[in-house]
Tab-separated table of C-alpha atoms in Angstrom:
chain	number	residue	atom	x	y	z
A	1	MET	CA	17.605	48.977	10.768
A	2	VAL	CA	18.007	49.934	7.114
A	3	GLU	CA	14.990	47.858	6.047
A	4	HIS	CA	13.074	49.705	8.801
A	5	ASP	CA	13.999	52.961	7.842
A	6	ALA	CA	13.072	52.376	4.195
A	7	ARG	CA	9.631	51.325	5.220
A	8	SER	CA	9.140	54.472	7.421
A	9	VAL	CA	10.471	56.756	4.800
A	10	THR	CA	8.314	55.388	1.920
A	11	ARG	CA	5.279	55.389	4.176
A	12	GLU	CA	5.565	58.997	5.155
A	13	ALA	CA	6.402	59.666	1.434
A	14	TYR	CA	2.727	58.285	0.639
A	15	ASP	CA	1.124	60.049	3.137
A	16	ALA	CA	2.408	63.427	1.861
A	17	ALA	CA	1.766	62.418	-2.032
A	18	ALA	CA	-1.987	60.741	-1.051
A	19	PRO	CA	-4.265	63.652	-2.305
A	20	THR	CA	-2.512	63.762	-5.546
A	21	TYR	CA	-1.862	60.208	-5.902
A	22	ALA	CA	-5.345	59.282	-5.327
A	23	GLN	CA	-6.536	62.256	-8.160
A	24	LEU	CA	-3.914	60.767	-10.811
A	25	PHE	CA	-5.031	57.013	-10.593
A	26	ARG	CA	-8.585	57.028	-9.438
A	27	ASP	CA	-9.529	56.315	-13.227
A	28	GLU	CA	-6.534	54.484	-14.264
A	29	LEU	CA	-8.174	51.667	-15.257
A	30	ARG	CA	-10.521	53.312	-17.566
A	31	GLY	CA	-7.688	53.196	-20.368
A	32	ARG	CA	-6.110	50.288	-19.715
A	33	PRO	CA	-7.762	47.047	-21.080
A	34	LEU	CA	-4.993	44.767	-20.372
A	35	ASP	CA	-5.161	45.585	-16.614
A	36	ARG	CA	-9.066	45.219	-16.765
A	37	ALA	CA	-8.509	41.741	-18.511
A	38	ILE	CA	-5.620	40.015	-15.965
A	39	LEU	CA	-7.629	41.581	-12.996
A	40	GLY	CA	-11.112	39.985	-14.303
A	41	ALA	CA	-8.957	36.452	-15.126
A	42	PHE	CA	-7.689	36.495	-11.504
A	43	ALA	CA	-11.363	37.198	-9.892
A	44	GLU	CA	-12.442	34.072	-12.311
A	45	VAL	CA	-9.580	31.966	-10.367
A	46	VAL	CA	-10.305	33.240	-7.285
A	47	SER	CA	-13.894	32.531	-7.198
A	48	GLY	CA	-13.150	29.223	-8.515
A	49	SER	CA	-11.278	28.099	-5.430
A	50	GLY	CA	-13.488	29.330	-2.599
A	51	ASP	CA	-15.471	32.467	-1.400
A	52	GLY	CA	-13.403	34.870	-3.106
A	53	GLN	CA	-11.724	36.827	-0.263
A	54	VAL	CA	-9.048	38.894	-1.226
A	55	ALA	CA	-6.548	40.955	0.164
A	56	ASP	CA	-5.555	43.933	-2.277
A	57	LEU	CA	-2.213	44.914	-0.469
A	58	GLY	CA	-0.938	48.308	-0.965
A	59	CYS	CA	-4.039	49.198	-1.984
A	60	GLY	CA	-3.285	52.807	-1.790
A	61	PRO	CA	-6.449	55.089	-1.943
A	62	GLY	CA	-8.703	52.029	-3.005
A	63	HIS	CA	-9.738	52.282	-6.398
A	64	ILE	CA	-8.677	48.919	-7.076
A	65	THR	CA	-10.118	47.054	-4.072
A	66	ALA	CA	-13.295	48.637	-5.391
A	67	TYR	CA	-12.975	47.199	-8.990
A	68	LEU	CA	-12.351	43.693	-7.234
A	69	ASP	CA	-15.555	44.237	-5.455
A	70	GLU	CA	-17.247	45.291	-8.749
A	71	LEU	CA	-15.962	41.880	-10.256
A	72	GLY	CA	-17.826	40.066	-7.311
A	73	LEU	CA	-14.730	39.526	-4.758
A	74	ALA	CA	-14.852	39.773	-1.214
A	75	ALA	CA	-12.197	42.235	-1.136
A	76	PHE	CA	-10.550	44.414	1.450
A	77	GLY	CA	-7.734	46.918	0.992
A	78	VAL	CA	-4.390	46.947	3.349
A	79	ASP	CA	-1.661	49.659	3.198
A	80	ALA	CA	0.917	51.248	5.528
A	81	SER	CA	-0.127	54.430	4.620
A	82	PRO	CA	-2.535	56.135	7.121
A	83	ALA	CA	-3.473	58.794	4.743
A	84	MET	CA	-3.839	56.646	2.142
A	85	ILE	CA	-6.358	54.235	4.184
A	86	GLU	CA	-8.368	57.480	5.326
A	87	LEU	CA	-8.976	58.225	1.379
A	88	ALA	CA	-9.859	54.931	0.835
A	89	ARG	CA	-12.621	54.677	3.541
A	90	GLN	CA	-14.010	58.401	2.433
A	91	ALA	CA	-14.166	57.398	-0.918
A	92	TYR	CA	-15.525	53.449	-0.860
A	93	PRO	CA	-17.468	53.802	2.500
A	94	GLY	CA	-18.572	50.366	2.261
A	95	LEU	CA	-15.702	48.425	2.011
A	96	ARG	CA	-13.187	47.506	4.270
A	97	PHE	CA	-9.645	49.181	4.396
A	98	ASP	CA	-7.148	48.752	7.303
A	99	VAL	CA	-3.794	50.319	8.030
A	100	GLY	CA	-0.875	47.598	7.936
A	101	SER	CA	2.357	46.096	6.892
A	102	MET	CA	3.247	43.331	4.132
A	103	ALA	CA	5.732	42.536	6.159
A	104	ALA	CA	3.390	41.130	8.864
A	105	LEU	CA	0.037	41.299	8.116
A	106	ASN	CA	-2.963	41.072	10.820
A	107	ILE	CA	-4.512	38.357	9.013
A	108	ALA	CA	-4.827	34.633	9.678
A	109	ASP	CA	-2.890	31.926	8.159
A	110	GLY	CA	-4.590	30.301	5.169
A	111	VAL	CA	-8.221	32.124	4.988
A	112	LEU	CA	-7.436	34.011	1.568
A	113	ASP	CA	-8.604	32.974	-1.801
A	114	GLY	CA	-6.492	35.626	-3.555
A	115	VAL	CA	-3.996	38.334	-2.783
A	116	LEU	CA	-3.004	41.135	-5.292
A	117	SER	CA	0.195	43.056	-4.793
A	118	ARG	CA	-0.332	45.429	-7.575
A	119	TRP	CA	3.073	47.451	-7.560
A	120	SER	CA	3.071	47.178	-3.876
A	121	ILE	CA	6.560	45.400	-3.759
A	122	ILE	CA	8.475	47.991	-5.781
A	123	HIS	CA	9.755	49.825	-2.625
A	124	THR	CA	10.748	46.682	-0.908
A	125	PRO	CA	14.763	46.076	-0.675
A	126	PRO	CA	15.569	43.065	-2.471
A	127	GLN	CA	16.918	41.634	1.075
A	128	GLU	CA	13.425	42.296	2.871
A	129	LEU	CA	11.472	40.504	-0.303
A	130	PRO	CA	11.357	36.631	0.993
A	131	VAL	CA	9.510	38.197	4.453
A	132	ILE	CA	6.880	39.727	2.299
A	133	LEU	CA	6.418	36.503	0.003
A	134	ALA	CA	6.426	34.357	2.858
A	135	GLU	CA	3.564	36.267	4.189
A	136	PHE	CA	1.665	36.349	1.078
A	137	HIS	CA	1.669	32.170	0.814
A	138	ARG	CA	1.206	32.208	4.902
A	139	VAL	CA	-2.369	33.997	4.927
A	140	LEU	CA	-3.221	32.300	1.206
A	141	ALA	CA	-5.629	29.171	1.482
A	142	PRO	CA	-3.891	26.063	-0.256
A	143	GLY	CA	-4.826	26.559	-4.050
A	144	GLY	CA	-5.210	30.122	-3.783
A	145	HIS	CA	-3.673	32.554	-5.915
A	146	LEU	CA	-1.449	35.631	-6.144
A	147	LEU	CA	-1.250	38.474	-8.590
A	148	VAL	CA	1.836	40.516	-8.356
A	149	GLY	CA	2.855	43.531	-10.854
A	150	PHE	CA	5.618	44.905	-11.080
A	151	SER	CA	8.355	47.083	-13.151
A	152	ALA	CA	11.072	44.702	-15.140
A	153	SER	CA	14.728	45.058	-14.963
A	154	ASP	CA	16.085	45.158	-18.591
A	155	ASP	CA	19.303	42.847	-17.511
A	156	ARG	CA	19.240	39.454	-16.207
A	157	SER	CA	22.653	39.666	-14.867
A	158	HIS	CA	21.246	42.435	-12.349
A	159	PRO	CA	17.967	40.570	-11.242
A	160	THR	CA	16.811	44.145	-9.619
A	161	GLN	CA	17.292	47.397	-10.238
A	162	VAL	CA	16.930	51.149	-8.620
A	163	PHE	CA	14.659	53.107	-10.815
A	164	ASP	CA	13.768	56.767	-10.398
A	165	HIS	CA	10.217	56.471	-8.502
A	166	THR	CA	8.447	59.798	-7.891
A	167	VAL	CA	7.668	59.060	-4.449
A	168	ALA	CA	10.155	57.206	-2.995
A	169	LEU	CA	13.038	54.659	-3.972
A	170	ALA	CA	11.728	51.892	-5.876
A	171	TYR	CA	13.142	48.635	-7.484
A	172	ARG	CA	12.750	46.756	-10.687
A	173	TRP	CA	12.770	43.136	-11.100
A	174	TRP	CA	14.120	40.666	-13.533
A	175	PRO	CA	10.931	38.140	-13.997
A	176	ASP	CA	12.445	35.095	-14.154
A	177	HIS	CA	14.442	36.009	-11.090
A	178	LEU	CA	11.036	37.114	-8.762
A	179	ALA	CA	9.288	34.056	-9.853
A	180	ALA	CA	12.177	31.732	-8.755
A	181	MET	CA	11.719	33.632	-5.487
A	182	LEU	CA	8.110	33.198	-5.420
A	183	ARG	CA	8.394	29.272	-5.986
A	184	GLU	CA	11.245	29.083	-3.172
A	185	SER	CA	8.181	30.518	-1.157
A	186	GLY	CA	5.655	27.983	-2.125
A	187	LEU	CA	3.854	30.201	-4.803
A	188	ALA	CA	4.357	28.546	-8.560
A	189	ASP	CA	3.919	31.003	-11.421
A	190	VAL	CA	0.953	29.915	-13.729
A	191	ALA	CA	0.525	32.896	-16.291
A	192	ARG	CA	2.036	36.301	-17.138
A	193	MET	CA	1.499	39.208	-18.926
A	194	VAL	CA	3.934	41.772	-20.135
A	195	ARG	CA	3.210	44.857	-21.130
A	196	GLU	CA	5.556	46.957	-23.597
A	197	PRO	CA	5.964	50.904	-23.029
A	198	GLU	CA	4.375	53.172	-25.117
A	199	PRO	CA	6.548	55.274	-26.904
A	200	THR	CA	5.254	58.369	-25.039
A	201	ASP	CA	5.702	56.670	-21.444
A	202	ARG	CA	8.052	58.626	-19.060
A	203	ARG	CA	9.849	55.309	-18.139
A	204	GLN	CA	10.317	52.793	-20.946
A	205	PHE	CA	10.128	49.727	-18.691
A	206	GLN	CA	8.160	46.461	-19.229
A	207	GLU	CA	5.091	46.306	-16.730
A	208	ILE	CA	4.742	42.360	-15.614
A	209	GLN	CA	1.775	40.663	-14.201
A	210	LEU	CA	3.002	37.380	-12.720
A	211	LEU	CA	-0.094	35.189	-11.214
A	212	ALA	CA	0.856	32.274	-9.199
A	213	ARG	CA	-0.414	29.501	-7.190
A	214	LYS	CA	-0.050	28.557	-3.618
A	215	THR	CA	1.092	24.835	-4.242
């Protein structure tokens, strides 16, 4: 019940924040060359293992889904917030966007070459994360890749830490701990990108982008 309530609260919070969020983050990649680089590497490895079908899970207003499309992937977006999905459909009418939950994806087994989870797991209660990772594994084809982005905790003795996200309760993860959870789900990490915070950043957290492969 607690996990269900957490999902509902998060969905409602993002519904309320959707227009502001879309405005703030629509051009976020413009000033983030490292993010563009890791997304480009993700696109390359995904294209090399199949026809490039990718789900952007937690896609928000769809700007990253559209970027993946520009990189040549057959990308579609999924988000729990109906308001976010409506904005994505309006902004990118040529792409597919679905309302859905990462905990129970309406996607067949083993059909995706890639899954992008860009800061979409941060609102997941730690005890629920294995269910979501199992879904990532289920929908990926053998050899498919997952790129997951998250904020790092700063204490290995506390693998998850709550932080003051503006929209809803959120968690940081110790990278080695999350990588171990991925391995338990059949997803072996193959590369990591660590971005140190800028002095002007409000939150002084490392940002981690972890690339994993379905074994």
